[in-house]
């Protein structure tokens, strides 16, 4: 069964303290792995799409990487405004729908 | 970039009435629309998938007669919650995708409260 697991469930960091969020997946055929940011009471905001192992993408303080089993979202020197829930989802060869992880709630304390 | 507009952002309705939520793709053709429901502190739960001009495909456990989905054009999909009850209170989010291009763009969500 296709599955996406995110860890940790929640992460509290001090401003400037770098860390990583994990998204592990077991799917029959990966067509794309997506990272989204969601603020409370809002819809998910697109961050990155990764398609093949070894691919990396960056945007400001965020960097996403992909292996054959997992993806990491690295956050460098985070600021309080980076606080949000980060969602990971995958699209497989057999389905156009996204399979979602449960999300990681990131809290950056000033 | 791709933009999806979802309205209303908040709605309060009385039990037994119906509520319609609109989702519009503003600068691309949404060949496929997805409707999600999200409970507090949980991830997105897919309710249904609709392709333009076709009937929606509902996920197991979602009542198609209660959650009516219309996707009559490439830029507009609507979700109507019929005979709403307090247990239907939730956060509803739409997502639009153009299959030829790929990618999934989300609306800003609708907070439905049934009193």
Tab-separated table of C-alpha atoms in Angstrom:
chain	number	residue	atom	x	y	z
A	1	UNK	CA	0.000	0.000	0.000
A	2	UNK	CA	1.298	3.463	-0.909
A	3	UNK	CA	2.185	5.421	2.185
A	4	UNK	CA	3.748	8.735	3.208
A	5	UNK	CA	5.098	9.352	6.713
A	6	UNK	CA	6.347	12.652	8.057
A	7	UNK	CA	8.508	13.190	11.117
A	8	UNK	CA	8.689	14.723	13.574
A	9	UNK	CA	5.057	15.523	14.240
A	10	UNK	CA	6.106	18.841	15.760
A	11	UNK	CA	9.388	20.708	15.978
A	12	UNK	CA	10.254	23.694	18.109
A	13	UNK	CA	13.389	25.633	17.253
A	14	UNK	CA	15.007	28.840	18.339
A	15	UNK	CA	15.362	31.521	15.717
A	16	UNK	CA	18.507	30.782	13.734
A	17	UNK	CA	18.643	27.115	14.719
A	18	UNK	CA	18.831	25.038	11.547
A	19	UNK	CA	17.136	21.643	11.262
A	20	UNK	CA	15.469	19.191	8.884
A	21	UNK	CA	12.015	17.729	8.394
A	22	UNK	CA	11.639	14.214	7.038
A	23	UNK	CA	9.164	12.698	4.598
A	24	UNK	CA	9.555	8.979	3.973
A	25	UNK	CA	7.518	7.199	1.352
A	26	UNK	CA	6.746	3.706	0.142
A	27	UNK	CA	5.041	3.811	-3.234
A	28	UNK	CA	4.914	1.605	-6.268
A	29	UNK	CA	6.183	4.241	-8.660
A	30	UNK	CA	7.001	7.837	-7.811
A	31	UNK	CA	5.887	10.479	-10.295
A	32	UNK	CA	6.606	13.440	-8.036
A	33	UNK	CA	7.076	14.465	-4.417
A	34	UNK	CA	5.558	17.762	-3.324
A	35	UNK	CA	6.232	20.018	-0.367
A	36	UNK	CA	3.656	22.544	0.793
A	37	UNK	CA	3.476	25.039	3.613
A	38	UNK	CA	0.172	25.598	5.387
A	39	UNK	CA	-0.608	28.463	7.723
A	40	UNK	CA	-3.548	28.181	10.158
A	41	UNK	CA	-6.876	28.747	8.437
A	42	UNK	CA	-5.305	28.823	4.962
A	43	UNK	CA	-4.911	26.467	2.051
A	44	UNK	CA	-1.537	24.801	1.352
A	45	UNK	CA	1.029	26.970	-0.405
A	46	UNK	CA	3.272	25.235	-2.939
A	47	UNK	CA	6.988	25.079	-2.152
A	48	UNK	CA	8.721	22.407	-4.242
A	49	UNK	CA	8.260	19.449	-6.527
A	50	UNK	CA	10.980	16.800	-6.772
A	51	UNK	CA	10.909	14.089	-9.401
A	52	UNK	CA	14.007	11.915	-9.131
A	53	UNK	CA	16.518	10.744	-6.551
A	54	UNK	CA	19.377	13.162	-6.146
A	55	UNK	CA	17.337	16.193	-7.094
A	56	UNK	CA	17.584	19.286	-4.889
A	57	UNK	CA	15.662	22.563	-4.921
A	58	UNK	CA	16.111	25.730	-2.893
A	59	UNK	CA	13.999	28.716	-2.020
A	60	UNK	CA	15.232	31.303	0.455
A	61	UNK	CA	15.942	29.441	3.722
A	62	UNK	CA	14.460	26.164	2.504
A	63	UNK	CA	16.135	23.342	0.621
A	64	UNK	CA	14.415	20.120	-0.409
A	65	UNK	CA	16.248	16.924	-1.280
A	66	UNK	CA	15.083	13.544	-2.520
A	67	UNK	CA	16.344	9.976	-2.277
A	68	UNK	CA	14.680	6.753	-3.346
A	69	UNK	CA	13.047	6.378	0.055
A	70	UNK	CA	12.679	9.829	1.559
A	71	UNK	CA	12.805	13.557	1.194
A	72	UNK	CA	14.219	16.145	3.550
A	73	UNK	CA	13.195	19.742	3.919
A	74	UNK	CA	16.175	21.570	5.361
A	75	UNK	CA	15.574	24.915	6.969
A	76	UNK	CA	18.602	27.131	7.503
A	77	UNK	CA	18.655	29.906	10.109
A	78	UNK	CA	14.869	29.974	10.421
A	79	UNK	CA	12.875	33.037	11.379
A	80	UNK	CA	9.593	33.200	13.328
A	81	UNK	CA	7.720	33.769	10.052
A	82	UNK	CA	8.775	30.272	8.962
A	83	UNK	CA	6.449	28.860	11.604
A	84	UNK	CA	3.790	26.788	9.852
A	85	UNK	CA	2.768	23.215	9.140
A	86	UNK	CA	4.813	21.645	6.365
A	87	UNK	CA	3.045	18.996	4.322
A	88	UNK	CA	4.578	16.375	2.068
A	89	UNK	CA	2.640	14.560	-0.655
A	90	UNK	CA	3.463	12.149	-3.448
A	91	UNK	CA	1.958	11.370	-6.808
A	92	UNK	CA	2.381	7.842	-8.104
A	93	UNK	CA	2.374	6.244	-11.523
A	94	UNK	CA	-1.003	4.669	-10.866
A	95	UNK	CA	-2.923	7.643	-9.505
A	96	UNK	CA	-3.269	11.344	-10.261
A	97	UNK	CA	-4.393	12.048	-6.707
A	98	UNK	CA	-1.842	13.060	-4.111
A	99	UNK	CA	-1.061	10.851	-1.117
A	100	UNK	CA	-0.485	13.033	1.916
A	101	UNK	CA	1.673	12.821	4.990
A	102	UNK	CA	0.286	14.021	8.303
A	103	UNK	CA	2.474	17.108	8.343
A	104	UNK	CA	5.108	18.590	10.632
A	105	UNK	CA	4.185	21.606	12.715
A	106	UNK	CA	7.207	23.881	12.899
A	107	UNK	CA	7.434	26.558	15.578
A	108	UNK	CA	10.278	29.051	15.511
A	109	UNK	CA	10.709	30.987	18.739
A	110	UNK	CA	12.276	34.449	18.628
B	1	UNK	CA	1.998	31.621	-11.160
B	2	UNK	CA	-1.161	29.548	-10.995
B	3	UNK	CA	-3.864	31.017	-8.784
B	4	UNK	CA	-7.001	29.401	-7.416
B	5	UNK	CA	-9.702	31.543	-5.877
B	6	UNK	CA	-12.045	29.945	-3.340
B	7	UNK	CA	-15.156	31.612	-1.929
B	8	UNK	CA	-16.487	32.169	0.593
B	9	UNK	CA	-13.628	32.045	3.093
B	10	UNK	CA	-16.052	31.661	5.981
B	11	UNK	CA	-19.708	30.757	6.125
B	12	UNK	CA	-22.146	30.102	8.925
B	13	UNK	CA	-25.402	28.383	8.082
B	14	UNK	CA	-28.345	26.925	9.900
B	15	UNK	CA	-28.806	23.203	10.240
B	16	UNK	CA	-30.836	21.810	7.351
B	17	UNK	CA	-29.848	24.433	4.817
B	18	UNK	CA	-27.474	24.072	1.866
B	19	UNK	CA	-24.208	25.879	1.264
B	20	UNK	CA	-22.293	26.309	-1.983
B	21	UNK	CA	-18.524	26.777	-2.146
B	22	UNK	CA	-16.899	28.021	-5.349
B	23	UNK	CA	-13.423	27.290	-6.630
B	24	UNK	CA	-12.056	29.127	-9.664
B	25	UNK	CA	-8.761	28.760	-11.482
B	26	UNK	CA	-7.845	32.294	-12.534
B	27	UNK	CA	-5.023	31.856	-15.030
B	28	UNK	CA	-5.040	28.241	-16.157
B	29	UNK	CA	-7.420	25.535	-17.233
B	30	UNK	CA	-8.246	23.194	-14.394
B	31	UNK	CA	-8.858	19.885	-16.098
B	32	UNK	CA	-9.026	18.199	-12.705
B	33	UNK	CA	-10.337	19.545	-9.420
B	34	UNK	CA	-9.944	17.969	-6.014
B	35	UNK	CA	-12.039	18.710	-2.934
B	36	UNK	CA	-10.583	18.118	0.513
B	37	UNK	CA	-11.830	18.302	4.054
B	38	UNK	CA	-9.479	19.068	6.902
B	39	UNK	CA	-10.150	18.471	10.577
B	40	UNK	CA	-8.254	20.419	13.258
B	41	UNK	CA	-4.620	19.421	13.549
B	42	UNK	CA	-4.999	16.792	10.833
B	43	UNK	CA	-3.835	16.480	7.273
B	44	UNK	CA	-5.994	16.845	4.192
B	45	UNK	CA	-8.633	14.197	3.544
B	46	UNK	CA	-9.615	13.805	-0.102
B	47	UNK	CA	-13.367	13.851	-0.602
B	48	UNK	CA	-13.692	13.675	-4.362
B	49	UNK	CA	-11.977	14.171	-7.700
B	50	UNK	CA	-13.677	15.720	-10.691
B	51	UNK	CA	-12.640	16.070	-14.300
B	52	UNK	CA	-14.173	18.834	-16.376
B	53	UNK	CA	-17.436	17.730	-17.911
B	54	UNK	CA	-17.561	14.440	-16.028
B	55	UNK	CA	-19.194	13.237	-12.860
B	56	UNK	CA	-17.073	13.437	-9.758
B	57	UNK	CA	-15.456	10.350	-8.267
B	58	UNK	CA	-16.050	10.203	-4.539
B	59	UNK	CA	-13.781	8.599	-1.966
B	60	UNK	CA	-15.073	5.756	0.116
B	61	UNK	CA	-17.296	6.970	2.919
B	62	UNK	CA	-18.143	10.318	1.325
B	63	UNK	CA	-21.858	10.723	0.601
B	64	UNK	CA	-22.251	11.900	-2.974
B	65	UNK	CA	-25.848	13.021	-2.388
B	66	UNK	CA	-24.758	15.205	0.492
B	67	UNK	CA	-21.648	16.711	-1.073
B	68	UNK	CA	-22.627	17.689	-4.600
B	69	UNK	CA	-19.739	18.549	-6.884
B	70	UNK	CA	-20.109	20.300	-10.215
B	71	UNK	CA	-17.211	20.878	-12.610
B	72	UNK	CA	-18.984	22.250	-15.639
B	73	UNK	CA	-16.172	24.410	-16.976
B	74	UNK	CA	-12.388	24.404	-17.075
B	75	UNK	CA	-12.225	27.272	-14.609
B	76	UNK	CA	-14.999	26.600	-12.110
B	77	UNK	CA	-15.928	23.841	-9.714
B	78	UNK	CA	-18.489	24.022	-6.934
B	79	UNK	CA	-19.105	21.971	-3.812
B	80	UNK	CA	-22.596	22.117	-2.363
B	81	UNK	CA	-23.159	20.770	1.122
B	82	UNK	CA	-26.822	19.822	1.195
B	83	UNK	CA	-28.963	19.637	4.316
B	84	UNK	CA	-26.004	20.625	6.426
B	85	UNK	CA	-25.651	19.377	9.979
B	86	UNK	CA	-23.276	20.460	12.745
B	87	UNK	CA	-21.034	17.469	12.039
B	88	UNK	CA	-20.414	18.898	8.565
B	89	UNK	CA	-18.666	21.853	10.170
B	90	UNK	CA	-15.100	21.739	8.914
B	91	UNK	CA	-12.454	23.380	6.735
B	92	UNK	CA	-12.982	22.625	3.041
B	93	UNK	CA	-10.201	23.163	0.503
B	94	UNK	CA	-10.190	22.840	-3.265
B	95	UNK	CA	-7.212	22.083	-5.465
B	96	UNK	CA	-6.954	22.537	-9.207
B	97	UNK	CA	-4.635	20.885	-11.667
B	98	UNK	CA	-4.005	21.110	-15.380
B	99	UNK	CA	-3.016	17.581	-16.335
B	100	UNK	CA	-0.957	18.627	-19.342
B	101	UNK	CA	1.254	20.814	-17.152
B	102	UNK	CA	1.025	19.056	-13.807
B	103	UNK	CA	1.161	20.672	-10.420
B	104	UNK	CA	-1.574	21.149	-7.861
B	105	UNK	CA	-2.681	24.623	-6.777
B	106	UNK	CA	-4.838	25.100	-3.722
B	107	UNK	CA	-7.553	27.537	-2.824
B	108	UNK	CA	-7.430	29.425	0.457
B	109	UNK	CA	-10.076	27.229	2.047
B	110	UNK	CA	-13.589	27.700	3.405
B	111	UNK	CA	-14.432	27.450	7.084
B	112	UNK	CA	-17.977	26.099	7.329
B	113	UNK	CA	-19.840	26.319	10.609
B	114	UNK	CA	-23.289	24.753	10.871
B	115	UNK	CA	-25.360	25.944	13.813
